Every structure is written in structure tokens, then in C-alpha cells.
Short mmCIF file of C-alpha atoms in Angstrom, two decimals:
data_model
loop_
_atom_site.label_atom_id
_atom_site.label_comp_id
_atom_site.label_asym_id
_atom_site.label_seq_id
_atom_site.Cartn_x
_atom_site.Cartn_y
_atom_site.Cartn_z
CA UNK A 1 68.13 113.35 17.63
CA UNK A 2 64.59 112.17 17.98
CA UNK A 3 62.41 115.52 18.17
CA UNK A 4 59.24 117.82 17.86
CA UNK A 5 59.82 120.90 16.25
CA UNK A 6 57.01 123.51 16.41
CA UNK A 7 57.40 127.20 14.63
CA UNK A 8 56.98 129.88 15.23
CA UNK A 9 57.57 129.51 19.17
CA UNK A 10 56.44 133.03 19.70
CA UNK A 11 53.77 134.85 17.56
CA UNK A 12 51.83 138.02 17.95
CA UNK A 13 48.48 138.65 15.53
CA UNK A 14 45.35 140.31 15.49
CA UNK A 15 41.70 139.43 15.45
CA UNK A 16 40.80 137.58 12.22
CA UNK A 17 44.54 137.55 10.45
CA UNK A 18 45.14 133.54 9.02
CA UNK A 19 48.11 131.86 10.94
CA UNK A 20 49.33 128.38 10.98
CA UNK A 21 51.81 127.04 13.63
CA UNK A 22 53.74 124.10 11.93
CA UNK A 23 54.93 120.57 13.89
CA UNK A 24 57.34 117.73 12.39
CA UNK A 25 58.41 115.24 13.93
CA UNK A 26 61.40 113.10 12.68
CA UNK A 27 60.25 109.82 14.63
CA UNK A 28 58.10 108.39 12.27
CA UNK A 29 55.07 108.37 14.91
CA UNK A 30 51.72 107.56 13.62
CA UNK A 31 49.99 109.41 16.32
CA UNK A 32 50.35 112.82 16.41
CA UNK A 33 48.54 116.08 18.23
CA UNK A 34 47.74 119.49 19.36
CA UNK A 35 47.00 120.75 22.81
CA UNK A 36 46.42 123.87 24.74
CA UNK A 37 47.57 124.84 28.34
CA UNK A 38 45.96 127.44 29.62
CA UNK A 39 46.77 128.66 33.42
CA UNK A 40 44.69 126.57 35.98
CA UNK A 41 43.05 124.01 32.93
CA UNK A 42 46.20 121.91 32.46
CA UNK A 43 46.41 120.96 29.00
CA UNK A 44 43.52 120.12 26.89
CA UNK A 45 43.80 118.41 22.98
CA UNK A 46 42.50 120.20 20.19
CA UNK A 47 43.03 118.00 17.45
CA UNK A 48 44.90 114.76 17.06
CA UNK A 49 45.47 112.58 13.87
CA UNK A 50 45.90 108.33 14.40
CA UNK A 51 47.62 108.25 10.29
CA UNK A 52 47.77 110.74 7.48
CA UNK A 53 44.60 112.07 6.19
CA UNK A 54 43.40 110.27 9.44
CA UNK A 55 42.36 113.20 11.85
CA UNK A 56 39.70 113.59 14.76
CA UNK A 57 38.51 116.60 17.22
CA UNK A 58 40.01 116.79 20.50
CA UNK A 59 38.43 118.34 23.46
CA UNK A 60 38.03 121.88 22.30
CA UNK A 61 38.39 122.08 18.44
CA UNK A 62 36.34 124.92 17.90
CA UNK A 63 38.34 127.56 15.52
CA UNK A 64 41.09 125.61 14.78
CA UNK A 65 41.83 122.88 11.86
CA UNK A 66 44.23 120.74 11.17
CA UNK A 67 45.49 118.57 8.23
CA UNK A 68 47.91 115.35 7.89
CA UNK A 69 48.66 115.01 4.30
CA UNK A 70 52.32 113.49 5.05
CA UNK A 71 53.34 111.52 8.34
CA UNK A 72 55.85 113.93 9.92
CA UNK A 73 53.81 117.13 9.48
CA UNK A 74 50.76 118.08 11.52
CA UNK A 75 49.83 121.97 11.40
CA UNK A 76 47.71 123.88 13.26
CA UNK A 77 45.49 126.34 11.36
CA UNK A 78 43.67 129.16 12.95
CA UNK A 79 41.29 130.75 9.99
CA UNK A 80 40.28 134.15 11.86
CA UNK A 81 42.11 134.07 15.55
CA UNK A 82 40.13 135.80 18.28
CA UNK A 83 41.15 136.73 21.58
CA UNK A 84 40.31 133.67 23.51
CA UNK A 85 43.00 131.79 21.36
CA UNK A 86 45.71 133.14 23.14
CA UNK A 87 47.33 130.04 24.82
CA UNK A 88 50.78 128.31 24.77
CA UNK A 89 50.14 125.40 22.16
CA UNK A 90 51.98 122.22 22.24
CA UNK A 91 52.17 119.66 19.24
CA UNK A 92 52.97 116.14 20.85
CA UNK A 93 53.55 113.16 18.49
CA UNK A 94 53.76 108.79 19.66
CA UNK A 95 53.59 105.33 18.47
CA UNK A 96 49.89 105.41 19.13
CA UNK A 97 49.33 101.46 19.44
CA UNK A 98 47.59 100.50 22.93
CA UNK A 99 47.20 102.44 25.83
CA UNK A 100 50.60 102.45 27.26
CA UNK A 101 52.22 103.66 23.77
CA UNK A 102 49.49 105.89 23.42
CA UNK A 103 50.21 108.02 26.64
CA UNK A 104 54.09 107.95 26.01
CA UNK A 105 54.45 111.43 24.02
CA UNK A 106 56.72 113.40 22.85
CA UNK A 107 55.83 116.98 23.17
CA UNK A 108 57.16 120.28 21.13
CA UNK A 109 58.97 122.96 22.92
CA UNK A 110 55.54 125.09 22.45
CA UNK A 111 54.43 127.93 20.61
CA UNK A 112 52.89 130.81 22.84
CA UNK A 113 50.59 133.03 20.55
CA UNK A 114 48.80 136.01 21.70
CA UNK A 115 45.80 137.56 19.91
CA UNK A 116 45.08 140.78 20.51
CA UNK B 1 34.49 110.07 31.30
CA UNK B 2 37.76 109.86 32.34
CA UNK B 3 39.63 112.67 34.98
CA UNK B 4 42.56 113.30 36.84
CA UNK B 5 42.46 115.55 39.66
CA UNK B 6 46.20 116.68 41.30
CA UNK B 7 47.26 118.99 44.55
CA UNK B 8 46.94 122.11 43.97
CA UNK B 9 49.87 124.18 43.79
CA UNK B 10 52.56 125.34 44.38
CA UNK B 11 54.37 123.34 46.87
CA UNK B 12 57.67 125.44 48.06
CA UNK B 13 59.73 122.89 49.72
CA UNK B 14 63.67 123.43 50.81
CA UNK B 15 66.25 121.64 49.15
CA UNK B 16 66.92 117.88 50.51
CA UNK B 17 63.28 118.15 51.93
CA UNK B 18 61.10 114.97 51.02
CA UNK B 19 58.17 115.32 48.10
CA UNK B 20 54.64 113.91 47.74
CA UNK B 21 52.68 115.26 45.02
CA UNK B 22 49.42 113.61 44.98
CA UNK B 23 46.75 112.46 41.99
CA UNK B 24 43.91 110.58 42.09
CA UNK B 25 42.20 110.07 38.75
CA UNK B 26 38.72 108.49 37.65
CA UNK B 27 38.30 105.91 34.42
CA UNK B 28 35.58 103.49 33.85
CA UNK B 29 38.34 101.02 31.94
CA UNK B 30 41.98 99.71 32.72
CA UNK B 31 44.33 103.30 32.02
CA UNK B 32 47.87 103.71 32.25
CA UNK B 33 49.28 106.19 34.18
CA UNK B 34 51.60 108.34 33.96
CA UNK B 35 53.93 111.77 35.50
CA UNK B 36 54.98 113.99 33.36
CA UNK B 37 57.57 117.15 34.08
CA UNK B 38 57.71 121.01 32.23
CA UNK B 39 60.45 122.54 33.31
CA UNK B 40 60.86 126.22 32.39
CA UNK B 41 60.16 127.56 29.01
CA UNK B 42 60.28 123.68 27.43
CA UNK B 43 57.95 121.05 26.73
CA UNK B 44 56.66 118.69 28.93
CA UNK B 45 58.67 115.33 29.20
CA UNK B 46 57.80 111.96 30.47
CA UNK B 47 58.93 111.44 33.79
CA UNK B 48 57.49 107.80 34.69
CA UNK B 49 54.87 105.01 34.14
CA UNK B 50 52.65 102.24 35.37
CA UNK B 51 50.66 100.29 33.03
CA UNK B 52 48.89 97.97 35.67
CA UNK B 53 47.88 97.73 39.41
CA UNK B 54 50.62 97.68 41.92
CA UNK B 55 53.00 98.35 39.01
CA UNK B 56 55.78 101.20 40.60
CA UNK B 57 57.51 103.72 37.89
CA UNK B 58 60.30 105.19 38.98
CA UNK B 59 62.98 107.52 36.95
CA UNK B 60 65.57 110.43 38.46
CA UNK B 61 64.97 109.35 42.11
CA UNK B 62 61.36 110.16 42.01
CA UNK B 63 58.57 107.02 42.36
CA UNK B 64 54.80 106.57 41.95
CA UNK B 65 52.83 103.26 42.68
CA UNK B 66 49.30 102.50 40.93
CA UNK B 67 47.03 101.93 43.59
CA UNK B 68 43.71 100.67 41.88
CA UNK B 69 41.85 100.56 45.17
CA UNK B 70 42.41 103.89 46.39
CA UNK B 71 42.35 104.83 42.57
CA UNK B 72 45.60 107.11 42.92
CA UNK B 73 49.05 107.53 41.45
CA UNK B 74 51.18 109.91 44.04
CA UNK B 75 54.26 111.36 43.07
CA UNK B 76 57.36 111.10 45.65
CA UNK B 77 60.97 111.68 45.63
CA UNK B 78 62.73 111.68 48.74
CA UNK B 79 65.37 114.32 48.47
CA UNK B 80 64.51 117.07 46.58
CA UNK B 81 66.46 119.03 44.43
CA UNK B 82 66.83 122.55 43.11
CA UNK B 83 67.09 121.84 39.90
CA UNK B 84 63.42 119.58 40.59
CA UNK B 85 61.75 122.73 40.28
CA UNK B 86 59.23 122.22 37.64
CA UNK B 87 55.46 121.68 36.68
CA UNK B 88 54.28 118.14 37.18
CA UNK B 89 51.20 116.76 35.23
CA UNK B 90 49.58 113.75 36.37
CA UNK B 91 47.64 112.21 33.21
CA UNK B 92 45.96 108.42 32.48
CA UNK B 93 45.27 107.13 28.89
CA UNK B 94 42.90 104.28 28.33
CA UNK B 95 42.38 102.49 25.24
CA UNK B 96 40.22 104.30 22.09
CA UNK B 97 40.82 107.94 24.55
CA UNK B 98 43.07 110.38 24.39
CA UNK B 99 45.43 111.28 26.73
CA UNK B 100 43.78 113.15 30.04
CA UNK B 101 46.06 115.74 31.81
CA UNK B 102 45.60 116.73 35.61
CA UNK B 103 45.91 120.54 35.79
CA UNK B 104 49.30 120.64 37.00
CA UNK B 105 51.79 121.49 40.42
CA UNK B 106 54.33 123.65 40.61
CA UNK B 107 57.00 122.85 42.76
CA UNK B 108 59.65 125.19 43.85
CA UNK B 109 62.38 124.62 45.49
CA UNK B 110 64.83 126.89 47.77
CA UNK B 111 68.29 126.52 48.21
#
């Protein structure tokens, strides 16, 4: 079954404590990336990634990273999480050739982290 | 830059009743469009397409026409469902740009 899996889908941390939120997909998509919805912003990219070791800032990339060193994995790193990082967080992954292809994506079931 | 601007929700219609959902967007080159659906506690999912003018997507009884001169993309079904209740995301992508998102509508409907 073609799919994005995203872990953990729940996570609670504190200010400052290292966390990663892992996304593979099993499509072999070059295209893959991470957005935020927030309530009342719709969803806004953080990061995305055209090819491995290929990867670019998003919208609103400040505090996060991100690395592609194989084609199916794309994590999300958050150094030293702060309060204003609580969001649901969606990994979406897609052909990536052309417009059309580009805006077909295949989105994770989420991961909804809350820093406190 | 590029935007997409969308009703704001929700919109609490009864079941059988007909929707309209509407989203206009702004691009300065040729973007596809595009619906997509969350449904509760998931993902969001494509729902439909239009990669040019006049082009109509349609998928699951609900339909949305690329108008270039009125620069909008409307969502419609005409019988609505419960189980239709959902977030819907109206986005565009354009060549060399990421995928832009409207900020969602909730639509809920009642038995």
C-alpha cells in the first residue's frame, strides 16, 4: 500500500529537549516535505527536499532542520523546541516533475507535538 | 507571490442540501489547482484537479471548474453528505513554487 508514515503521531516535550519526527515514504517520490497547520493559517511548508542531499527552506524554516541522506526518509529535527512549535506537522511526499505532479501529494497522517 | 484565499468557515449545511465552497487565488504564472479534503484526525487527501483554464475536476460527486477570468476555483457538490464533513483546502502550485494552501473550511453536516 502506497503510504506516508510519520512517528511519533503524538509527542509531548519541553523547552530546549532535541526531538526528531521521522517520515518514509514507500513510493519512491523524489519530492518530499514538511508543513505546519496551525488553526486559522492553513498549512504552511517548512522544509522540502527536490532529491537526496537536495533540500531547500520552506516558508517558515526557522528552528527546524531537515536532512535527505536516502530517498524514502525525510526527518524533521527540532534542536531546542520552544513554545511556538507546537503545531500538528504533516510530512507530504510526490513525483515532483511539473506543476501538476508537483501539487499532487501525498500527505502523512500528522504528528501533533506540544511544547510546553 | 502567489495566494489562495477560501470562505471562511464553517459552513453547517443539512444532509442532501447543495454545497459551494468558494476560492479565488492570485499567481503571476500558469498554476494548477487543486481541492484537497482532511477528514478527522487523518491527513489531508487529494480530492480533485485542473491543470488549465476551463479544465473541470471532479471526484466523489463533488466538481470545481478553473475559471482564469474570474481567477477562481469553487468547490460544489450537489447533495451533501454526512460523511462529507471535513476540512477542505483550496491550494495552486506553479512551476519552480511550492505548493500554496488556502486556510481551510470546515464543513459540517447534520443529519
Amino acid at each position: 500500500e502506497a503510504q506516508v508514515t510519520q512517528n511519533p503521531r503524538y509527542l509531548i516535550t519541553v523547552t530546549g529537549k532535541k526531538l526528531t519526527v521521522t517520515c518514509s515514504q514507500n513510493m519512491n517520490h523524489e519530492y518530499m516535505s514538511w508543513y505546519r497547520q496551525d488553526p486559522g493559517l492553513g498549512l504552511r511548508q517548512i522544509y522540502y527536499s527536490m532529491n537526496v542531499e537536495v533540500t531547500d527552506k520552506g516558508d517558515v524554516p526557522e528552528g527546524y532542520k531537515v536532512s535527505r541522506k536516502e530517498k524514502r526518509n525525510f526527518p524533521l529535527i527540532l534542536e531546542s523546541p520552544s513554545p511556538n512549535q507546537t503545531s500538528l506537522y504533516f510530512c507530504a511526499s510526490s513525483l515532483g516533475q511539473g506543476a501538476r505532479k508537483a501539487g499532487e501529494l501525498f500527505f502523512g497522517e500528522g504528528s501533533r507535538l506540544t511544547v510546553l | 507571490g502567489n495566494s489562495v484565499t477560501q470562505m471562511e468557515g464553517p459552513v453547517t449545511l443539512s444532509e442532501e442540501a447543495f454545497l459551494t465552497i468558494n476560492c479565488t487565488y492570485t499567481a503571476t504564472g500558469y498554476p494548477s489547482l487543486f481541492w484537497y479534503v482532511q477528514y478527522p484526525g487523518e491527513g489531508l487527501q487529494l480530492l480533485l484537479k485542473a491543470t488549465k483554464a476551463d479544465d473541470k475536476g471532479s471526484n466523489k460527486g463533488f466538481e470545481a471548474t478553473y475559471r482564469k477570468e474570474t481567477t477562481s476555483f469553487h468547490l460544489e457538490k450537489g447533495s451533501v453528505q454526512v460523511s462529507d464533513s471535513a476540512v477542505y483546502f483550496c491550494a495552486l502550485s506553479d512551476i519552480g513554487r511550492a505548493l500554496t494552501f488556502g486556510s481551510g473550511t470546515r464543513l459540517q453536516v447534520q443529519p
